[in-house]
């Protein structure tokens, strides 16, 4: 039997779904999903970031949320497509509070077309839209207005008063890429926001990294909100170029940004329903009293520096990779780098290029993804020049990426890395011959799942793997450092390596270490572990969470939020965090559904 067109099938499903929702019938709506169907909601229905797995969970969510959400107007947005027996379609809809956009995957079943995956996202709050297009402000005040103030005067007045005589509604601790992107969105939404950054200039967190650092993600993946990079921007951005872009962005987006300011303590005042955030600026302490506090301090916590016996006796240079100054001073020196992930490979390669004798210490296996293969096989369909030419800009790509529930995401990735194994078999064979410990994740799903589950354990190969394979970078694997001596290190197998430089490329701790120090250990434990999916794989203990722990959504500590991730995640999820904050600023009801319990402390 010939099935109707993809447009007709998607339109009919959306009409049936819309009718069930407007009838207030959760069971009827849930029955339109496959028995193993998924509904991922980004704020629109749940005021949360949450995936409902299976008809039962979908029905329970709708029973709780339908009376307040009042969804309607589900209709096709553009042409549906069909491939491999799956219909994909974009749609738009409304709720009582917002306008939304979503993505649908349909499968034909004996019961009829049923949703395999559904994504719903909040696009804008009704009555509180960004002032774009026909809503943009005039800027100039035509006519005669005694005492009028120029734009510069109004900006100077705002800078002089916000945080001093006027309190911000939101304080963002951390002025790197994540904090800047979120602040830009909040600025557009009219939410008084202040960013606190310890460095002297926006972008310094990039400028201060090791000299050879470039982004390993391509430019199409890394655009900032509202201001995409120019079309001649390099595919892989050098760190200082990124730093300058962030500094420029902060100025032109009119972000209220306190640089050279250190957050010293934060305490939640339950009686007043606000935070007391003590910061040090220009040599004096200031107490800010925002209603909402956002920690935007990156993907990780403090640098992990192992406590090694004898480290205090070392007569050479030793430092964490985050403080590595560059390779120039180490020509002809013996360098030992502890670690085998991105930073370790980058630093080893730069040291070798500058004439150092370099040894990498690999304690556990590492996933290697050659950059060219990764760009083509994993990212090319969504984030590439070819994707742009096919009509897939980064906004569309972000939603396609978000439409795949985490429960089944690994199954989308496994074929990618199987092909990578085949394509790059020679490199992998020579790495193993050199003694390098390789893996592709616990289930063969590769780099991005490792990133989501544990935030570590991989290297995007931009050249260093060949140096390891051919012996230019010396390798000691299956060992660690047992003891540091004045001019050498003793390894756990009893052997000794001479060393003038010791670099600890040993990663970072959990983000909520910052909460323990700035707020309290009790609040850090109330929030619990940050990052990870609960997959039960290495360094990602269960139970299953279904979403990244505590990221971009309400935490168990009222009015405290965690924002971060790579450039793509900071861009994409800042939209949904900003809308949650805007709704609270305007006093809208925000009934949060399915707030995640805490299973793991710091």
XYZ file of C-alpha atoms in Angstrom:
602
model
C 0.000 0.000 0.000
C 1.319 3.433 -0.931
C 1.472 5.830 1.993
C 0.308 9.443 1.643
C 2.910 12.171 1.093
C 5.178 13.158 3.996
C 3.382 16.526 4.208
C -0.015 14.831 4.530
C 1.195 12.333 7.117
C 2.823 15.034 9.268
C -0.161 17.370 8.898
C -2.626 14.649 9.892
C -0.566 13.662 12.929
C -0.219 17.269 14.087
C -3.973 17.825 13.666
C -4.782 14.730 15.725
C -2.261 15.738 18.371
C -3.593 19.300 18.517
C -7.153 18.050 18.890
C -6.221 15.701 21.735
C -4.369 18.474 23.562
C -7.165 20.995 23.185
C -9.633 18.376 24.379
C -7.517 18.014 27.520
C -7.061 14.293 26.896
C -3.509 13.229 27.903
C -4.135 9.571 27.176
C -5.322 10.250 23.640
C -2.311 12.470 22.979
C 0.128 9.933 24.429
C -1.394 7.186 22.273
C -0.164 9.074 19.194
C 3.399 8.182 20.200
C 5.167 4.930 19.477
C 5.392 2.646 22.511
C 9.102 3.569 22.602
C 8.497 7.196 21.669
C 10.224 10.227 23.173
C 9.173 13.809 23.819
C 11.990 16.240 24.539
C 10.761 19.580 25.839
C 12.881 22.708 26.105
C 10.853 24.858 28.507
C 7.630 25.216 26.456
C 5.532 22.585 28.286
C 7.532 21.813 31.439
C 9.366 25.051 32.366
C 12.264 22.642 32.470
C 14.622 20.829 30.134
C 13.246 17.329 30.223
C 12.697 14.225 28.097
C 9.632 12.067 28.601
C 10.389 8.469 27.577
C 7.439 6.274 26.589
C 3.668 6.802 26.491
C 3.268 6.532 30.252
C 5.703 9.330 31.037
C 4.259 11.492 28.248
C 0.730 11.048 29.566
C 1.797 11.872 33.120
C 3.490 15.085 32.011
C 0.464 16.189 30.025
C -1.934 15.402 32.859
C 0.105 17.668 35.126
C 0.815 20.495 32.682
C -2.060 20.781 30.197
C -4.382 22.924 32.367
C -1.750 25.658 32.726
C 0.035 25.308 29.382
C -3.067 25.399 27.123
C -1.282 24.389 23.900
C -2.827 24.995 20.481
C -2.140 25.747 16.841
C 0.143 22.834 15.927
C 0.784 23.163 12.211
C 3.405 22.194 9.671
C 6.209 24.710 9.048
C 7.797 24.007 5.666
C 7.868 20.751 3.742
C 8.151 17.394 5.489
C 10.655 14.819 4.249
C 10.885 11.040 4.340
C 13.961 8.818 4.431
C 14.497 5.288 5.661
C 10.870 4.933 6.646
C 10.947 7.986 8.933
C 9.046 11.201 8.197
C 10.649 14.366 9.568
C 8.805 17.660 9.871
C 9.117 21.081 11.442
C 6.081 22.645 13.091
C 5.014 25.676 15.084
C 2.596 25.942 17.988
C 1.477 28.213 20.825
C 0.821 27.911 24.524
C -0.808 30.338 26.908
C 2.613 31.827 27.622
C 4.684 31.385 24.489
C 5.154 30.736 20.812
C 7.143 27.649 20.004
C 8.788 25.604 17.306
C 9.327 21.892 17.171
C 10.523 18.874 15.259
C 8.721 15.574 14.649
C 9.872 12.125 13.524
C 7.056 9.769 12.487
C 7.090 6.032 11.893
C 4.361 3.939 10.247
C 3.061 1.277 12.673
C 0.121 -1.154 12.591
C -1.762 1.455 14.639
C -1.025 4.152 12.055
C 1.614 6.892 12.070
C 3.121 7.282 15.504
C 5.693 9.769 16.806
C 9.127 8.306 17.390
C 10.633 11.609 18.614
C 9.044 14.962 19.338
C 10.929 18.156 20.206
C 9.114 21.217 21.533
C 10.991 24.467 22.198
C 10.006 27.866 23.526
C 10.845 30.594 21.009
C 9.415 33.704 22.662
C 7.139 34.776 25.494
C 3.893 36.407 24.427
C 3.918 40.084 25.274
C 7.644 40.033 26.061
C 9.189 39.550 22.636
C 12.619 40.841 21.709
C 12.500 44.246 20.041
C 13.435 43.058 16.573
C 12.018 43.660 13.107
C 8.885 45.787 13.296
C 9.304 46.033 17.090
C 12.792 47.528 16.992
C 13.314 50.817 18.867
C 13.816 54.043 16.926
C 17.006 55.075 18.689
C 16.645 58.725 17.724
C 14.123 61.014 19.412
C 12.927 63.328 16.688
C 11.611 66.674 17.736
C 12.612 69.018 20.549
C 13.153 67.453 23.993
C 14.719 69.682 26.651
C 17.218 67.786 28.779
C 17.352 64.828 26.432
C 20.149 62.304 26.999
C 22.236 60.754 24.273
C 22.797 57.028 23.944
C 26.278 57.457 25.414
C 24.915 59.368 28.398
C 22.263 56.735 29.071
C 24.834 53.938 28.863
C 27.186 55.801 31.214
C 24.355 56.331 33.684
C 23.431 52.663 33.561
C 27.048 51.629 34.118
C 27.344 53.996 37.064
C 24.169 52.834 38.814
C 23.635 49.114 38.112
C 25.031 47.215 41.047
C 25.531 50.416 43.042
C 22.215 52.216 43.496
C 20.122 49.904 41.292
C 20.195 46.153 41.801
C 20.406 43.745 38.865
C 17.745 41.067 38.637
C 20.369 38.552 37.472
C 24.031 38.282 38.422
C 26.160 36.008 36.247
C 29.393 34.853 37.855
C 31.787 34.184 34.998
C 32.369 36.430 32.000
C 33.633 33.876 29.501
C 31.749 32.739 26.432
C 28.796 31.284 28.358
C 28.221 34.278 30.604
C 28.576 36.697 27.707
C 26.088 34.847 25.491
C 23.500 34.577 28.258
C 23.925 38.244 29.173
C 23.397 39.252 25.541
C 20.113 37.369 25.402
C 18.942 38.827 28.715
C 19.856 42.306 27.494
C 17.657 41.808 24.451
C 14.831 40.683 26.730
C 15.145 43.722 28.997
C 16.282 41.847 32.108
C 18.729 43.907 34.234
C 21.841 41.754 34.322
C 25.379 42.153 35.611
C 28.324 39.916 34.681
C 31.152 39.406 37.180
C 34.554 38.467 35.714
C 37.863 38.184 37.569
C 40.033 38.783 34.472
C 40.938 42.282 33.321
C 39.329 41.973 29.879
C 36.582 39.953 28.305
C 38.239 37.128 26.386
C 41.213 36.820 28.737
C 40.269 33.285 29.696
C 41.162 32.416 26.086
C 44.162 34.728 25.733
C 45.834 33.261 28.803
C 45.797 29.654 27.566
C 48.788 27.962 25.918
C 50.041 29.711 22.809
C 49.110 27.099 20.197
C 45.494 26.684 21.316
C 42.855 26.826 18.590
C 39.255 25.735 18.747
C 38.934 22.156 17.537
C 35.285 22.745 16.591
C 34.558 24.387 13.220
C 33.303 27.944 12.820
C 29.777 26.870 11.802
C 29.427 25.175 15.205
C 30.681 28.153 17.205
C 28.672 31.267 16.241
C 27.504 33.542 19.044
C 23.836 34.641 19.288
C 22.780 37.529 17.035
C 26.267 38.172 15.600
C 27.594 35.230 13.571
C 31.256 35.258 12.625
C 32.108 36.915 9.266
C 32.054 34.586 6.283
C 35.858 34.686 5.982
C 36.424 33.659 9.612
C 38.868 30.715 9.825
C 37.396 27.251 10.178
C 39.332 26.715 13.428
C 39.606 29.885 15.491
C 42.893 30.805 17.218
C 42.450 31.526 20.905
C 43.443 35.199 20.740
C 41.085 35.818 17.841
C 38.256 34.323 19.899
C 39.297 36.471 22.852
C 39.122 39.631 20.770
C 35.722 38.640 19.351
C 34.310 38.090 22.833
C 35.625 41.469 23.967
C 34.095 43.192 20.942
C 30.826 41.302 21.409
C 30.589 42.415 25.034
C 30.847 46.049 23.975
C 28.549 46.067 20.966
C 25.886 43.989 22.709
C 25.975 46.552 25.551
C 26.556 43.986 28.271
C 27.021 45.314 31.796
C 30.361 43.676 32.518
C 32.434 44.140 35.647
C 35.938 42.953 34.818
C 38.754 42.716 37.385
C 36.042 41.780 39.873
C 36.222 38.752 42.142
C 33.186 36.989 43.562
C 34.042 36.191 47.179
C 30.840 34.837 48.700
C 27.182 34.252 47.866
C 24.393 33.593 50.342
C 20.694 33.050 49.660
C 18.464 35.167 51.866
C 15.316 33.058 52.130
C 13.348 35.721 53.975
C 13.917 38.282 51.213
C 13.954 35.778 48.363
C 17.209 37.116 46.989
C 20.950 36.524 46.957
C 23.619 38.508 48.759
C 26.690 38.293 46.526
C 29.874 39.843 47.884
C 32.361 40.925 45.237
C 35.638 42.810 45.346
C 36.042 45.572 42.777
C 38.589 48.366 42.639
C 39.851 47.404 46.081
C 36.489 47.554 47.846
C 33.776 45.078 48.671
C 30.325 45.499 47.181
C 27.265 43.427 48.071
C 24.943 42.748 45.143
C 21.375 41.595 45.765
C 20.047 39.853 42.665
C 16.966 37.668 42.626
C 18.635 35.122 40.360
C 22.242 33.904 40.444
C 23.871 32.133 37.511
C 27.184 30.299 37.660
C 28.749 30.439 34.194
C 32.239 29.204 34.923
C 32.804 26.830 32.021
C 32.377 23.107 31.561
C 34.497 22.117 34.550
C 35.658 23.122 38.001
C 39.119 23.839 39.332
C 42.200 22.325 37.662
C 43.003 18.844 38.919
C 46.619 18.861 40.069
C 47.685 15.494 41.468
C 49.386 15.515 44.857
C 52.571 13.642 43.968
C 55.243 12.748 46.506
C 58.346 14.852 46.001
C 56.697 17.499 43.827
C 57.998 20.230 46.111
C 61.564 19.077 45.422
C 61.337 19.459 41.639
C 63.951 21.909 40.343
C 62.455 22.443 36.908
C 59.143 24.009 35.908
C 55.851 22.323 36.775
C 52.323 23.547 36.176
C 48.808 22.523 35.173
C 48.000 22.704 31.462
C 45.697 25.673 32.141
C 48.797 27.657 33.143
C 51.153 26.447 30.428
C 52.860 29.536 28.978
C 53.869 28.021 25.648
C 56.827 26.054 24.314
C 59.451 28.704 23.560
C 61.460 28.398 26.782
C 61.876 24.634 26.524
C 63.982 24.101 23.384
C 66.432 21.288 24.100
C 64.734 20.510 27.433
C 63.225 17.258 28.653
C 59.447 17.639 28.963
C 57.071 15.168 30.604
C 53.332 15.681 30.049
C 50.986 13.738 32.303
C 47.761 13.096 30.391
C 46.617 12.070 26.922
C 43.535 14.137 26.027
C 43.164 17.363 23.991
C 45.399 19.672 26.019
C 48.096 17.024 26.476
C 48.323 16.381 22.740
C 48.316 20.087 21.844
C 51.038 20.910 24.365
C 53.176 17.902 23.400
C 52.982 18.829 19.717
C 53.899 22.481 20.336
C 56.838 21.486 22.561
C 58.108 19.050 19.905
C 57.795 21.733 17.206
C 60.034 23.981 19.337
C 62.757 21.401 19.815
C 61.886 19.879 23.181
C 62.299 16.200 23.981
C 58.721 15.256 24.890
C 57.254 12.223 26.637
C 53.502 11.726 27.078
C 52.367 9.685 30.076
C 49.102 7.890 29.247
C 47.402 6.418 32.292
C 44.167 5.244 30.651
C 42.727 4.832 27.165
C 41.831 7.799 24.981
C 39.464 8.220 22.058
C 41.149 9.726 18.984
C 38.962 11.402 16.347
C 40.915 12.725 13.327
C 39.670 16.237 12.639
C 38.965 15.807 8.921
C 36.974 12.634 9.505
C 35.102 14.191 12.422
C 34.178 17.265 10.399
C 32.915 15.193 7.480
C 31.303 12.220 9.211
C 29.961 13.668 12.460
C 29.426 17.396 11.861
C 29.329 17.951 8.116
C 25.624 17.317 7.670
C 24.724 20.070 10.121
C 27.732 22.338 10.669
C 29.658 22.953 7.442
C 29.702 25.194 4.385
C 27.861 22.451 2.503
C 25.135 22.426 5.157
C 24.751 26.201 4.902
C 24.454 25.948 1.120
C 21.766 23.288 1.605
C 19.763 25.726 3.756
C 20.826 24.415 7.176
C 22.066 27.379 9.176
C 23.316 26.981 12.728
C 19.876 27.774 14.202
C 18.301 24.890 12.284
C 21.272 22.642 12.988
C 20.987 23.312 16.717
C 17.357 22.178 16.713
C 18.075 19.073 14.653
C 20.816 18.188 17.105
C 18.506 18.851 20.055
C 15.752 16.713 18.546
C 17.621 13.455 19.220
C 16.861 12.235 22.763
C 19.914 11.329 24.791
C 18.581 7.823 25.431
C 19.030 6.903 21.754
C 21.717 9.394 20.730
C 24.506 6.841 21.000
C 22.800 4.737 18.327
C 23.047 7.673 15.901
C 26.777 8.009 16.620
C 27.976 4.401 16.568
C 27.835 4.110 12.726
C 29.823 7.361 12.443
C 32.681 5.980 14.487
C 32.544 2.578 12.813
C 33.185 4.399 9.538
C 35.926 6.450 11.203
C 37.624 3.227 12.335
C 37.560 2.015 8.740
C 38.668 5.283 7.181
C 41.520 5.927 9.612
C 42.521 2.307 10.202
C 46.162 2.925 9.308
C 46.581 5.702 11.872
C 44.851 3.664 14.570
C 47.017 0.622 13.819
C 50.232 2.638 14.035
C 49.119 4.290 17.287
C 48.484 0.890 18.831
C 51.845 -0.350 17.580
C 53.404 2.608 19.397
C 51.660 1.437 22.586
C 48.865 4.019 22.614
C 45.700 2.868 24.403
C 42.707 3.554 22.143
C 38.976 3.425 22.800
C 35.765 4.596 21.136
C 33.729 4.936 24.300
C 32.192 2.119 26.326
C 29.665 1.387 23.572
C 31.576 2.582 20.509
C 29.639 5.855 20.275
C 32.712 8.043 20.191
C 33.578 11.601 20.998
C 30.403 13.553 21.630
C 28.849 10.929 23.863
C 32.077 10.881 25.889
C 31.840 14.647 26.146
C 28.238 14.504 27.366
C 28.770 11.626 29.746
C 32.053 12.635 31.367
C 33.493 15.722 29.647
C 36.848 14.052 29.008
C 38.691 11.117 27.499
C 39.281 12.209 23.900
C 41.502 14.102 21.473
C 40.401 15.716 18.209
C 43.490 14.955 16.158
C 44.891 17.989 14.385
C 48.359 16.498 13.939
C 49.743 15.283 17.253
C 48.599 11.689 16.791
C 51.022 11.244 13.881
C 53.843 12.446 16.145
C 52.853 9.813 18.715
C 52.528 7.120 16.057
C 55.954 7.794 14.546
C 57.698 8.184 17.895
C 58.465 11.903 17.659
C 56.434 12.322 20.832
C 57.623 9.553 23.119
C 54.937 7.561 24.868
C 54.706 5.714 28.156
C 51.311 4.091 28.569
C 49.636 2.041 31.311
C 51.709 3.907 33.899
C 51.466 6.998 36.052
C 53.927 9.089 38.048
C 54.705 7.561 41.423
C 57.203 10.144 42.633
C 58.717 13.443 41.511
C 62.469 13.853 41.968
C 64.563 17.034 41.673
C 65.329 16.418 37.967
C 63.251 13.379 37.048
C 60.041 11.464 37.639
C 59.741 7.863 38.781
C 56.915 5.990 37.060
C 54.649 3.386 38.635
C 56.572 0.601 36.835
C 59.766 1.687 38.598
C 61.401 3.332 35.571
C 62.719 6.884 35.657
C 62.425 9.739 33.157
C 64.645 12.841 33.253
C 62.564 16.018 33.322
C 63.130 19.774 33.115
C 59.412 20.471 32.629
C 56.425 18.672 34.113
C 52.952 19.547 32.736
C 49.852 18.206 34.456
C 47.297 17.834 31.657
C 45.029 16.176 34.174
C 41.709 17.877 33.561
C 39.342 19.627 35.901
C 36.960 18.858 38.737
C 33.186 19.205 38.872
C 31.592 22.604 38.321
C 29.896 22.553 41.685
C 33.238 22.861 43.443
C 32.648 26.561 42.796
C 29.330 26.347 44.648
C 30.977 24.764 47.659
C 33.544 27.550 47.886
C 31.396 30.561 46.991
C 28.108 29.541 48.600
C 28.513 26.550 50.919
C 29.177 22.806 50.867
C 25.545 22.311 51.900
C 24.235 24.157 48.840
C 26.693 22.321 46.593
C 25.371 19.018 47.918
C 21.767 20.189 47.546
C 22.439 20.910 43.877
C 24.488 17.739 43.425
C 26.744 16.622 40.635
C 26.847 18.814 37.535
C 27.172 17.318 34.014
C 26.696 13.744 32.859
C 23.645 11.753 31.804
C 23.617 8.914 34.318
C 24.479 6.438 31.557
C 26.316 4.020 33.833
C 29.366 4.255 31.589
C 32.883 5.152 32.744
C 32.850 8.260 34.967
C 29.086 8.763 34.415
C 27.363 6.889 37.249
C 23.659 6.048 37.039
C 20.759 6.191 37.511
C 19.666 7.481 34.133
C 18.939 11.230 34.117
C 17.731 11.740 30.543
C 19.294 15.222 30.390
C 22.564 16.790 31.462
C 22.543 17.125 35.231
C 21.667 20.623 36.478
C 22.479 22.406 33.217
C 20.377 25.375 32.010
C 17.339 24.496 34.136
C 16.053 24.848 37.710
C 18.263 23.255 40.353
C 17.304 22.060 43.809
C 18.605 25.371 45.177
C 15.946 28.014 44.446
C 17.028 30.819 42.126
C 20.425 29.282 41.347
C 21.318 28.225 37.803
C 24.255 26.585 36.028
C 25.194 27.713 32.518
C 28.101 26.477 30.432
C 29.256 24.027 27.826
C 31.065 24.462 24.549
C 30.335 27.329 22.158
C 27.446 25.469 20.522
C 25.799 24.571 23.818
C 26.328 28.039 25.294
C 24.675 29.580 22.235
C 21.770 27.149 21.991
C 20.848 26.717 25.644
C 21.335 30.358 26.599
C 18.086 30.952 24.683
C 16.122 28.677 26.994
C 17.788 29.816 30.195
C 17.176 33.457 29.275
C 13.465 32.766 28.680
C 13.159 31.021 32.054
C 14.746 34.024 33.749
C 12.651 36.529 31.788
C 9.426 34.768 32.781
C 10.377 34.995 36.438
C 11.404 38.633 36.054
C 7.954 39.420 34.678
C 6.200 37.427 37.399
C 4.725 34.824 35.053
C 3.655 31.444 36.465
C 6.407 28.905 35.802
C 5.209 25.529 37.133
C 8.302 23.338 36.815
C 7.557 19.732 35.931
C 9.847 16.824 36.692
C 12.665 18.542 38.508
C 15.510 16.031 38.695
C 16.349 14.503 42.086
C 19.941 14.523 43.309
C 21.651 11.147 43.166
C 25.299 12.192 43.414
C 26.930 14.863 45.538
C 30.163 16.623 44.702
